[in-house]
Coordinates of C-alpha atoms and ligand atoms in Angstrom, one line a residue:
M1 CA -6.4 38.3 27.4
D2 CA -5.0 40.6 24.6
T3 CA -5.4 39.8 21.1
K4 CA -2.1 39.1 19.5
T5 CA -1.7 40.8 16.1
Y6 CA 0.4 40.1 13.0
Q7 CA 0.9 42.1 9.8
T8 CA 2.0 40.6 6.6
D9 CA 1.6 40.7 2.7
V10 CA 0.2 37.4 2.5
A11 CA -1.6 35.2 5.0
V12 CA -1.5 31.5 4.1
V13 CA -3.7 29.4 6.3
G14 CA -2.4 25.9 6.4
G15 CA 1.2 24.4 6.3
G16 CA 0.5 21.5 4.1
I17 CA 2.1 21.0 0.7
A18 CA -0.3 23.5 -0.9
G19 CA 0.7 26.2 1.7
I20 CA 4.1 25.4 1.6
V21 CA 4.5 25.6 -2.3
T22 CA 2.5 28.9 -2.2
T23 CA 5.0 30.2 0.3
L24 CA 8.1 29.2 -1.6
S25 CA 6.6 30.6 -4.8
L26 CA 5.7 34.2 -3.0
L27 CA 9.1 34.3 -1.3
D28 CA 10.6 33.9 -4.9
Q29 CA 8.7 37.2 -5.6
Q30 CA 9.8 38.9 -2.4
K31 CA 6.4 38.7 -0.8
K32 CA 6.3 38.7 3.0
V33 CA 4.4 35.6 4.3
L34 CA 2.8 34.5 7.4
I35 CA 1.9 30.7 7.5
I36 CA -0.6 30.0 10.3
D37 CA -1.2 26.4 11.1
R38 CA -3.2 24.8 14.0
D39 CA -1.1 21.8 14.3
E40 CA 2.3 21.3 16.0
P41 CA 5.5 22.1 14.4
D42 CA 6.6 18.4 13.9
K43 CA 3.5 18.0 11.8
F44 CA 4.5 20.7 9.3
G45 CA 3.8 19.4 5.8
G46 CA 0.4 18.1 6.6
L47 CA -1.0 15.1 4.9
A48 CA 1.8 15.0 2.1
K49 CA 4.2 13.9 4.9
E50 CA 1.8 10.8 5.5
S51 CA 1.3 10.2 1.9
F52 CA 2.6 7.5 -0.6
G53 CA 3.9 10.2 -2.9
G54 CA 2.5 9.1 -6.3
I55 CA 2.0 11.8 -8.5
F56 CA 0.1 11.8 -11.9
F57 CA 2.0 13.0 -14.7
V58 CA 1.6 13.0 -18.6
D59 CA 4.4 12.0 -21.1
S60 CA 7.3 12.3 -18.6
K61 CA 10.8 11.1 -19.1
H62 CA 10.2 8.3 -16.6
Q63 CA 7.4 7.0 -18.8
R64 CA 9.3 7.4 -22.0
K65 CA 12.2 5.5 -20.5
L66 CA 9.7 2.5 -20.0
G67 CA 8.4 2.9 -23.6
I68 CA 5.1 4.1 -22.4
H69 CA 3.4 6.5 -25.1
D70 CA 1.4 9.0 -23.4
N71 CA 0.2 12.4 -24.4
V72 CA -2.1 15.2 -23.3
D73 CA -4.9 14.4 -25.5
L74 CA -5.2 10.7 -24.2
A75 CA -4.8 11.9 -20.7
K76 CA -7.6 14.4 -21.3
K77 CA -9.8 11.7 -22.7
D78 CA -9.0 9.5 -19.6
W79 CA -9.5 12.2 -17.2
F80 CA -12.8 13.3 -18.5
S81 CA -14.2 9.8 -18.8
F82 CA -13.4 9.0 -15.2
A83 CA -14.7 12.6 -14.1
E84 CA -18.1 12.3 -15.6
F85 CA -18.3 16.1 -15.1
G86 CA -21.8 17.6 -15.0
E87 CA -22.9 20.2 -17.6
N88 CA -22.4 23.1 -15.3
D89 CA -18.9 22.0 -14.2
D90 CA -17.2 24.8 -16.3
L91 CA -14.4 25.7 -13.8
P92 CA -13.6 22.0 -12.9
K93 CA -13.3 21.1 -16.6
Q94 CA -11.2 24.3 -17.3
W95 CA -9.1 23.4 -14.4
A96 CA -8.7 19.7 -15.6
Q97 CA -7.6 20.9 -19.0
D98 CA -5.0 23.3 -17.6
Y99 CA -3.7 20.8 -15.2
I100 CA -3.3 17.9 -17.8
E101 CA -1.6 20.5 -20.2
N102 CA 0.8 21.8 -17.6
C103 CA 1.5 19.1 -15.0
T104 CA 4.6 17.6 -16.5
E105 CA 6.3 21.0 -17.2
H106 CA 5.1 22.9 -13.9
V107 CA 5.0 20.0 -11.4
Y108 CA 7.2 17.1 -12.4
H109 CA 10.1 19.4 -13.7
Y110 CA 9.6 21.8 -10.8
L111 CA 9.9 18.8 -8.4
L112 CA 13.0 17.3 -10.3
N113 CA 14.6 20.8 -10.0
K114 CA 13.8 20.9 -6.1
G115 CA 15.9 17.5 -5.9
I116 CA 13.1 15.1 -5.9
K117 CA 13.6 11.8 -7.2
F118 CA 11.1 9.3 -8.6
F119 CA 11.1 5.5 -8.6
P120 CA 12.0 4.2 -12.1
V121 CA 8.9 2.1 -12.4
V122 CA 5.7 4.1 -13.1
H123 CA 2.7 2.4 -11.5
W124 CA -0.6 1.8 -13.4
V125 CA -3.5 2.6 -11.2
E126 CA -7.2 3.3 -11.9
R127 CA -7.2 1.6 -15.2
G128 CA -11.0 2.0 -15.5
L129 CA -13.8 -0.7 -15.1
Y130 CA -17.1 0.6 -17.0
Q131 CA -15.3 3.5 -18.5
P132 CA -11.7 4.1 -19.4
G133 CA -9.5 5.2 -16.8
N134 CA -5.8 5.5 -17.1
S135 CA -4.8 4.0 -20.5
V136 CA -1.2 3.9 -19.5
P137 CA 0.8 3.9 -16.2
R138 CA 0.9 7.5 -14.8
F139 CA 1.5 7.2 -11.1
H140 CA 5.1 8.3 -10.5
M141 CA 6.2 7.4 -6.9
V142 CA 8.5 9.9 -5.0
W143 CA 11.5 7.8 -3.9
G144 CA 11.3 8.4 -0.2
T145 CA 7.3 8.8 -0.3
G146 CA 5.5 11.9 0.5
Y147 CA 7.6 12.2 3.6
E148 CA 10.6 13.0 1.6
L149 CA 8.3 15.3 -0.7
A150 CA 7.6 17.3 2.4
R151 CA 10.9 17.1 4.0
V152 CA 12.6 18.6 0.8
M153 CA 10.0 21.4 0.2
I154 CA 10.3 22.3 3.9
H155 CA 14.2 22.5 3.5
H156 CA 13.8 24.8 0.5
L157 CA 11.3 26.9 2.4
K158 CA 13.6 27.2 5.5
N159 CA 16.8 27.7 3.5
H160 CA 15.2 30.2 0.8
P161 CA 17.4 33.3 0.2
N162 CA 14.2 35.5 1.3
S163 CA 13.5 33.2 4.4
N164 CA 13.9 36.6 6.4
L165 CA 10.3 37.4 4.8
L166 CA 8.8 34.4 6.2
N167 CA 7.0 33.7 9.6
I168 CA 5.4 30.5 10.7
E169 CA 3.0 30.3 13.5
F170 CA 1.9 26.8 14.7
R171 CA -0.9 26.0 17.2
H172 CA -2.8 28.9 15.8
K173 CA -6.4 27.9 14.7
V174 CA -8.1 30.3 12.2
T175 CA -11.7 30.5 12.6
D176 CA -12.7 33.5 10.7
I177 CA -11.9 35.6 7.7
T178 CA -12.1 39.4 8.4
S179 CA -13.2 41.8 5.7
A180 CA -14.0 45.5 5.2
G181 CA -15.6 47.5 2.3
G182 CA -16.4 44.1 0.4
K183 CA -12.7 43.1 0.7
V184 CA -10.8 40.5 2.6
I185 CA -8.3 42.1 4.8
G186 CA -7.0 39.1 7.1
V187 CA -7.9 36.2 9.3
C188 CA -8.4 35.6 13.1
G189 CA -8.6 32.9 15.5
I190 CA -7.4 31.3 18.5
I191 CA -4.1 30.3 20.0
E192 CA -5.5 27.0 21.4
K193 CA -3.1 26.1 24.2
E194 CA -3.2 29.7 25.7
E195 CA -6.8 30.4 24.7
Q196 CA -5.5 33.8 23.2
P197 CA -7.1 35.3 20.5
F198 CA -5.2 36.5 17.4
E199 CA -5.6 38.7 14.3
V200 CA -3.6 38.7 11.1
K201 CA -3.9 41.9 8.8
A202 CA -3.0 40.8 5.3
E203 CA -3.2 42.2 1.7
K204 CA -4.1 38.6 0.5
V205 CA -5.4 35.6 2.2
V206 CA -4.7 32.0 0.7
L207 CA -6.7 29.3 2.3
A208 CA -4.7 26.0 2.3
A209 CA -6.3 24.3 5.2
G210 CA -7.0 20.8 3.5
G211 CA -10.5 19.2 3.0
I212 CA -13.5 18.2 4.9
S213 CA -12.9 14.5 5.2
G214 CA -11.5 14.7 8.8
N215 CA -15.0 15.7 9.8
I216 CA -16.9 12.3 9.8
D217 CA -20.1 14.0 10.8
F218 CA -20.1 16.7 8.0
L219 CA -19.1 14.2 5.5
K220 CA -22.0 12.3 6.1
Q221 CA -24.3 15.3 6.0
N222 CA -22.8 15.7 2.5
W223 CA -23.2 12.2 1.5
Y224 CA -23.6 11.5 -2.1
N225 CA -27.4 10.9 -2.6
P226 CA -27.7 8.2 -5.2
W227 CA -25.8 5.9 -2.7
G228 CA -28.5 6.2 -0.3
K229 CA -27.5 6.3 3.5
P230 CA -24.0 6.5 4.6
P231 CA -22.4 3.6 6.2
E232 CA -22.9 3.9 9.8
K233 CA -19.1 3.6 10.6
I234 CA -16.5 5.3 8.4
L235 CA -12.9 5.3 9.4
N236 CA -10.9 8.5 9.4
G237 CA -8.1 8.4 6.9
S238 CA -7.7 12.3 6.6
H239 CA -6.3 15.0 8.7
Q240 CA -7.8 15.7 12.0
Y241 CA -8.1 19.3 11.3
A242 CA -9.7 18.7 7.9
D243 CA -13.0 19.6 9.6
A244 CA -14.5 22.2 7.3
T245 CA -13.8 25.2 9.8
I246 CA -12.2 27.3 7.0
H247 CA -14.8 26.3 4.3
K248 CA -17.5 27.5 6.6
A249 CA -15.4 30.5 7.4
A250 CA -15.2 31.4 3.6
Q251 CA -18.9 30.7 3.1
K252 CA -19.5 33.5 5.6
Q253 CA -17.7 35.8 3.2
N254 CA -19.9 34.8 0.4
G255 CA -17.5 32.0 -0.9
K256 CA -19.0 29.3 -3.1
L257 CA -18.8 25.7 -1.8
T258 CA -19.4 23.0 -4.5
H259 CA -19.3 19.4 -4.8
L260 CA -19.2 18.6 -1.2
D261 CA -20.7 15.2 -1.9
R262 CA -17.7 14.2 -4.1
L263 CA -15.5 12.3 -1.6
W264 CA -12.6 10.2 -2.5
M265 CA -12.8 7.3 0.0
Y266 CA -11.4 3.9 0.1
A267 CA -13.1 0.5 0.6
A268 CA -10.3 -1.3 2.5
G269 CA -10.0 0.8 5.8
V270 CA -8.6 -1.0 8.9
H271 CA -8.2 0.4 12.5
H272 CA -4.8 2.0 13.0
P273 CA -3.0 -0.1 15.6
S274 CA -1.7 3.0 17.4
P275 CA -4.6 5.5 16.7
N276 CA -4.3 9.2 17.2
K277 CA -7.6 10.4 16.4
T278 CA -11.1 8.8 16.8
N279 CA -11.7 6.0 14.4
H280 CA -8.2 6.5 13.0
G281 CA -8.1 4.3 9.8
L282 CA -5.3 3.1 7.5
S283 CA -6.0 2.3 3.8
I284 CA -5.0 -1.2 2.8
V285 CA -3.8 -1.5 -0.9
P286 CA -6.3 -4.3 -1.4
P287 CA -4.6 -7.5 -2.6
K288 CA -5.7 -8.5 -6.0
S289 CA -5.5 -12.4 -5.4
A290 CA -7.7 -12.0 -2.1
L291 CA -11.3 -13.0 -2.5
W292 CA -13.6 -10.0 -1.6
V293 CA -16.7 -10.9 0.1
D294 CA -19.6 -9.2 2.0
Y295 CA -20.7 -9.3 5.5
S296 CA -22.1 -12.7 5.1
G297 CA -19.1 -14.3 3.4
K298 CA -20.6 -14.3 -0.1
R299 CA -18.2 -13.1 -2.8
F300 CA -19.2 -9.7 -4.3
G301 CA -20.6 -10.2 -7.9
P302 CA -21.6 -10.7 -10.6
M303 CA -18.4 -8.4 -10.9
P304 CA -15.9 -9.4 -8.4
L305 CA -14.1 -6.6 -6.6
V306 CA -10.5 -6.1 -7.7
S307 CA -8.6 -3.1 -7.0
A308 CA -6.6 -1.1 -9.6
Y309 CA -9.4 -0.3 -11.8
D310 CA -12.0 1.9 -10.4
T311 CA -11.7 2.8 -6.5
R312 CA -15.2 4.4 -6.4
Y313 CA -16.8 1.4 -7.7
L314 CA -15.3 -0.7 -4.8
V315 CA -16.6 1.9 -2.4
E316 CA -20.0 1.9 -3.9
Q317 CA -20.5 -1.9 -3.7
V318 CA -19.5 -2.0 -0.1
C319 CA -22.0 0.8 0.7
K320 CA -24.8 -0.7 -1.3
S321 CA -24.2 -4.1 0.7
G322 CA -25.9 -2.2 3.5
Y323 CA -23.1 -2.8 6.0
S324 CA -20.0 -0.7 7.1
Y325 CA -17.7 -3.2 6.1
S326 CA -16.7 -6.0 4.0
W327 CA -14.1 -8.9 4.3
Q328 CA -11.2 -9.8 2.2
I329 CA -9.9 -13.2 2.4
M330 CA -6.5 -14.5 1.6
N331 CA -3.7 -16.6 3.0
W332 CA -0.2 -15.9 4.3
K333 CA 1.5 -16.2 0.8
I334 CA -0.9 -13.6 -0.8
A335 CA -0.6 -11.3 2.1
K336 CA 3.2 -11.4 2.1
K337 CA 3.4 -10.5 -1.6
E338 CA 0.5 -8.2 -2.2
L339 CA -0.6 -6.8 1.3
A340 CA 0.5 -3.0 1.6
I341 CA -0.6 0.1 3.4
S342 CA -1.1 3.5 1.7
G343 CA 1.1 6.1 3.0
S344 CA 4.7 6.7 4.4
E345 CA 4.2 5.4 7.7
F346 CA 4.1 1.6 7.0
N347 CA 6.5 1.6 3.9
D348 CA 9.6 2.3 5.8
A349 CA 12.0 0.9 3.1
I350 CA 10.7 3.3 0.5
R351 CA 10.3 6.2 3.0
D352 CA 13.7 5.7 4.3
K353 CA 15.3 5.2 0.7
K354 CA 16.6 1.6 1.8
I355 CA 17.1 -0.1 -1.5
L356 CA 18.1 -3.6 -0.1
P357 CA 15.2 -3.9 2.2
F358 CA 12.9 -2.6 -0.6
L359 CA 14.3 -5.2 -3.0
L360 CA 14.0 -8.1 -0.4
N361 CA 10.4 -7.2 0.3
I362 CA 9.6 -7.6 -3.4
L363 CA 11.5 -10.8 -3.6
F364 CA 10.3 -12.6 -0.6
G365 CA 7.4 -10.7 0.5
N366 CA 6.8 -8.2 3.5
K367 CA 6.6 -10.6 6.3
K368 CA 7.2 -7.8 8.8
L369 CA 4.3 -5.9 7.8
V370 CA 2.0 -9.0 7.7
R371 CA 3.1 -10.2 11.1
N372 CA 2.5 -6.6 12.6
L373 CA -0.8 -6.4 11.2
T374 CA -2.0 -9.9 12.1
T375 CA -0.6 -9.2 15.6
N376 CA -1.6 -5.7 16.2
C377 CA -4.6 -4.7 14.0
V378 CA -7.9 -5.6 15.6
D379 CA -9.4 -6.2 12.0
F380 CA -7.2 -9.2 11.1
V381 CA -7.9 -12.8 12.0
T382 CA -6.0 -15.9 11.2
A383 CA -7.1 -19.7 11.0
N384 CA -6.1 -23.0 9.9
S385 CA -9.4 -23.9 8.3
I386 CA -12.3 -22.2 6.7
E387 CA -14.7 -23.1 9.7
E388 CA -12.3 -21.7 12.2
L389 CA -12.0 -18.6 10.1
A390 CA -15.7 -18.0 10.0
D391 CA -15.8 -18.6 13.9
K392 CA -13.2 -15.9 14.3
M393 CA -14.8 -13.5 11.8
N394 CA -18.1 -13.7 13.6
A395 CA -16.4 -13.5 17.0
L396 CA -14.7 -10.2 16.0
N397 CA -18.2 -8.6 15.2
G398 CA -20.0 -10.3 18.1
N399 CA -22.6 -11.8 15.8
D400 CA -23.2 -14.5 13.5
K401 CA -23.5 -12.9 10.2
V402 CA -20.8 -14.9 8.5
D403 CA -22.4 -17.9 6.9
V404 CA -19.6 -20.6 6.9
D405 CA -21.4 -22.4 3.9
A406 CA -21.4 -19.3 1.8
L407 CA -17.8 -18.5 2.8
K408 CA -16.8 -22.0 1.9
A409 CA -18.6 -21.9 -1.4
S410 CA -17.2 -18.6 -2.5
I411 CA -13.7 -19.9 -1.8
R412 CA -14.2 -23.5 -3.3
Q413 CA -15.7 -22.0 -6.6
Y414 CA -12.7 -19.7 -6.9
D415 CA -10.1 -22.4 -6.1
A416 CA -11.9 -24.9 -8.4
T417 CA -11.5 -22.4 -11.3
I418 CA -7.8 -22.2 -10.6
D419 CA -7.5 -26.0 -10.3
R420 CA -9.1 -26.4 -13.8
G421 CA -6.1 -24.7 -15.5
R422 CA -5.5 -21.3 -17.2
K423 CA -7.2 -22.5 -20.4
Y424 CA -10.5 -22.6 -18.5
F425 CA -10.2 -19.4 -16.4
N426 CA -13.7 -17.8 -16.8
D427 CA -13.5 -15.7 -13.8
E428 CA -13.4 -12.1 -14.0
Q429 CA -11.0 -11.8 -11.2
L430 CA -8.4 -14.1 -12.7
R431 CA -8.8 -12.5 -16.1
R432 CA -7.8 -9.1 -14.4
I433 CA -4.9 -10.8 -12.6
A434 CA -3.6 -12.1 -16.0
H435 CA -4.1 -8.8 -17.3
L436 CA -2.3 -6.9 -14.4
R437 CA 0.6 -9.5 -14.5
Q438 CA 1.5 -8.5 -18.1
Y439 CA 2.8 -5.1 -16.7
R440 CA 6.1 -5.4 -14.8
G441 CA 5.2 -3.0 -12.1
D442 CA 2.4 -5.2 -11.1
R443 CA 3.7 -8.8 -11.9
V444 CA 6.3 -8.3 -9.1
R445 CA 3.6 -7.6 -6.7
T446 CA 0.7 -9.9 -7.8
C447 CA 0.7 -13.8 -7.0
K448 CA 0.5 -16.1 -10.1
F449 CA -3.1 -17.3 -9.7
Q450 CA -3.0 -18.3 -6.0
K451 CA -5.8 -20.4 -4.7
I452 CA -7.2 -19.3 -1.2
D453 CA -7.6 -22.7 0.7
D454 CA -4.2 -24.1 0.0
P455 CA -2.7 -25.7 3.3
K456 CA 0.7 -24.9 2.1
T457 CA 0.1 -21.3 2.4
Y458 CA -1.8 -21.2 5.7
P459 CA -2.9 -19.6 7.9
L460 CA -5.9 -18.3 6.2
I461 CA -6.2 -14.4 6.9
A462 CA -9.6 -12.4 7.1
V463 CA -9.4 -8.8 7.0
R464 CA -12.6 -6.7 8.1
E465 CA -12.4 -3.5 5.9
F466 CA -14.3 -0.3 6.5
V467 CA -15.0 2.5 4.2
L468 CA -12.3 5.1 5.0
S469 CA -12.5 8.9 4.4
R470 CA -9.5 10.4 2.7
K471 CA -9.9 13.2 0.2
S472 CA -12.6 15.9 -0.6
L473 CA -12.9 16.3 -4.3
G474 CA -15.3 19.2 -3.8
G475 CA -14.4 22.6 -2.0
L476 CA -14.4 26.3 -2.5
Q477 CA -14.9 27.1 -6.2
T478 CA -12.1 29.1 -7.6
N479 CA -11.2 30.4 -11.1
L480 CA -8.1 29.7 -12.9
N481 CA -6.1 32.4 -10.7
C482 CA -7.3 30.5 -7.6
Q483 CA -9.4 33.5 -6.4
V484 CA -12.4 32.3 -4.5
M485 CA -15.6 32.8 -6.3
S486 CA -18.6 34.7 -4.8
E487 CA -21.8 32.5 -4.3
T488 CA -24.0 35.5 -5.4
D489 CA -22.4 37.5 -8.2
H490 CA -20.1 34.8 -9.3
E491 CA -17.2 37.2 -9.4
P492 CA -13.9 36.7 -7.5
I493 CA -14.0 37.6 -3.8
P494 CA -11.3 40.4 -3.5
N495 CA -8.1 39.5 -1.8
L496 CA -9.2 35.8 -1.2
Y497 CA -7.6 32.6 -2.6
A498 CA -7.9 29.0 -2.2
V499 CA -5.5 26.2 -3.1
G500 CA -5.1 22.4 -2.7
E501 CA -7.6 20.3 -1.2
T502 CA -9.6 23.3 0.2
A503 CA -10.3 24.2 -3.4
G504 CA -11.3 20.8 -4.3
F505 CA -7.8 20.6 -5.8
G506 CA -8.8 23.4 -8.5
G507 CA -12.1 25.0 -9.3
G508 CA -14.1 23.4 -6.5
G509 CA -13.8 19.9 -8.1
I510 CA -11.2 19.3 -10.8
H511 CA -11.7 15.5 -10.3
G512 CA -15.5 15.4 -11.0
L513 CA -16.6 12.1 -9.6
R514 CA -13.4 10.2 -9.7
S515 CA -9.6 10.6 -9.6
L516 CA -7.0 8.9 -11.8
E517 CA -5.0 8.7 -8.5
G518 CA -1.8 10.6 -7.7
T519 CA -3.7 13.7 -8.9
F520 CA -3.8 15.1 -5.5
L521 CA -0.3 16.1 -4.5
G522 CA 0.3 17.4 -8.2
T523 CA -2.9 19.7 -8.2
C524 CA -2.1 21.0 -4.5
I525 CA 1.4 22.3 -6.1
Y526 CA 0.0 23.4 -9.4
T527 CA -2.9 25.4 -7.5
A528 CA -0.4 27.0 -5.1
Q529 CA 2.0 28.0 -8.0
K530 CA -0.9 29.6 -9.6
A531 CA -2.2 31.5 -6.6
A532 CA 1.2 32.8 -6.0
N533 CA 1.7 33.9 -9.5
H534 CA -1.6 35.8 -9.6
I535 CA -0.8 37.5 -6.1
S536 CA 2.7 38.5 -7.3
G537 CA 1.4 39.7 -10.9
K538 CA 3.5 37.1 -12.5
Q539 CA 1.8 34.9 -15.3
Ligands
FAD601 C1 -2.0 8.0 3.8 C2 -2.2 9.0 2.7 C3 -1.8 8.8 1.5 C4 -1.8 9.6 0.3 N1 -1.3 9.1 -0.7 C5 -1.2 10.1 -1.8 C6 -0.6 9.8 -2.9 O1 0.1 8.9 -3.2 N2 -0.7 10.7 -4.0 C7 -1.5 11.8 -3.9 O2 -1.6 12.6 -5.0 N3 -2.3 12.1 -2.9 C8 -1.9 11.3 -1.7 N4 -2.7 11.7 -0.5 C9 -3.6 12.9 -0.3 C10 -2.6 14.3 -0.3 O3 -1.7 13.9 0.6 C11 -3.6 15.3 0.3 O4 -4.6 15.5 -0.5 C12 -2.6 16.6 0.1 O5 -1.5 16.3 0.9 C13 -3.5 17.8 0.8 O6 -2.7 18.9 0.9 P1 -3.2 20.2 1.4 O7 -2.0 21.1 1.6 O8 -4.1 20.8 0.6 O9 -3.7 20.0 2.8 P2 -3.3 19.3 4.3 O10 -2.1 18.4 3.9 O11 -4.5 18.7 4.9 O12 -2.8 20.6 5.1 C14 -3.6 21.5 5.6 C15 -3.0 22.0 6.8 O13 -4.0 23.1 7.2 C16 -4.1 23.1 8.7 N5 -5.2 23.5 9.1 C17 -6.4 22.9 8.9 N6 -7.5 23.7 9.7 C18 -6.9 24.9 10.1 C19 -7.3 26.0 10.8 N7 -8.6 26.2 11.0 N8 -6.3 26.8 11.1 C20 -5.1 26.9 10.9 N9 -4.6 25.8 10.1 C21 -5.4 24.7 9.7 C22 -3.6 21.8 9.0 O14 -3.3 21.6 10.4 C23 -2.7 21.4 8.0 O15 -1.3 21.4 8.4 C24 -2.6 10.8 0.6 C25 -3.1 11.2 1.8 C26 -2.9 10.2 3.0 C27 -3.4 10.7 4.2

């Protein structure tokens, strides 16, 4: 079959949020742009469309309204503390500084100007466990979730005054980057359905094809060594095409890949009730009042696992247990109030901007979600006694790993501490619940010291939770203009750029080891703006 050819000023590979914002900024500068995406047209927007839509900003109007005192120096301290950058991480460090200094002006105000609205309460996530994390709340939720973010940005793209300069081709898989005389001159690939080859000639190429976390085998090959062997089963919570094809194509052009072992995963993944890819997983926002136990029913310790402090620590502990999964034990009351799923799909009240159902969920709990998951998700079991629960947990795994006595002891010890009264709470989880409940955003979503084995709140619920892949913190190394750096001479590769997750969200690893959360969408937008500015000669 003949090769289909395209000619453009800039070829943008990938129509996620990074590719869309790059294109918007290039259209502002009258550049002719071709977006090439492997996916279907209704998936335009990539992972942003599925995302929760929380974005990290520093000293925003929203924070000030809540009386939160934040500043760039504090945010830098928090970021660098969490990142634990290595001594050679010059570009990631420069990117982190640059982003923290500019995210509010260049991303927050940019989005407000585009018509994005944020939820009035700023959430407080990743507070830090063994080192400082977010000293103050910084997670600004887009009202309408990431779905609204993608919708609004796509709307701006389609209605741009220079939209005549834009062409979008879906179902085109880019497999290679083309070059001549040491310069990148385009990309090529295949139109998958027709099996027709295509070629794009472009003055500049921007790689915006997402990360590597959708390729579980590749992720395991790049596993973080100090954690030993990867868990046998890892659920896929990323994009089905985040398969490293583009990273490998850039590597063939001498592009430098770094920090591929820095992965942002979650410890509470469950199987999607209606999967659309192999091992499709959902990430549960782990209820803080649930008891987190290992494969045998023994509570993790001595430091109990509680979310909102250090996501990476949770994943590390599950990996160290030697099993692919752990369990969270709760009851109906806890689940109703605290259980949530990250992303737009299961947060319909927020996604569809329905204030009344949203408030009712907060006041009376999200019964619909709990009913849905306990009925349709294979990883949920319910029971009216601890014995029955342990039996069902074992039946689910087809073994007898859960020791009913260990499970009982874990629950009884925790419940007995609650019974003794607040003055005698000598339990780290309860101390943290007390701390969490001091902040309005968490008080409404966290039970007030709720026992687990409390017949008034039955059924008991056990959730089997796997490690879930999500974001790649590493990627193609880029300089502050988003130019891909060469592996051999450490100079920018002429005409080749990378943005968003493909670039490790900036510099090939802007987060170091850990993210303060909400830092992904924002850095996708910021890297996109910077690449477009450099391409169009605008600083
Ligand atoms: C459920 C969920 C919740 C999330 N919540 C948040 C949150 O609250 N806050 C936050 O900051 N981040 C969040 N994230 C992460 C964030 O959404 C992503 O990191 C971000 O959207 C990545 O954007 P991107 O444009 O770099 O890549 P992607 O969105 O992955 O887009 C890449 C695009 O490239 C295309 N592509 C891939 N390979 C090829 C190829 N070979 N040829 C052509 N096209 C190709 C894909 O089809 C895709 O459209 C969440 C993610 C998920 C899944």
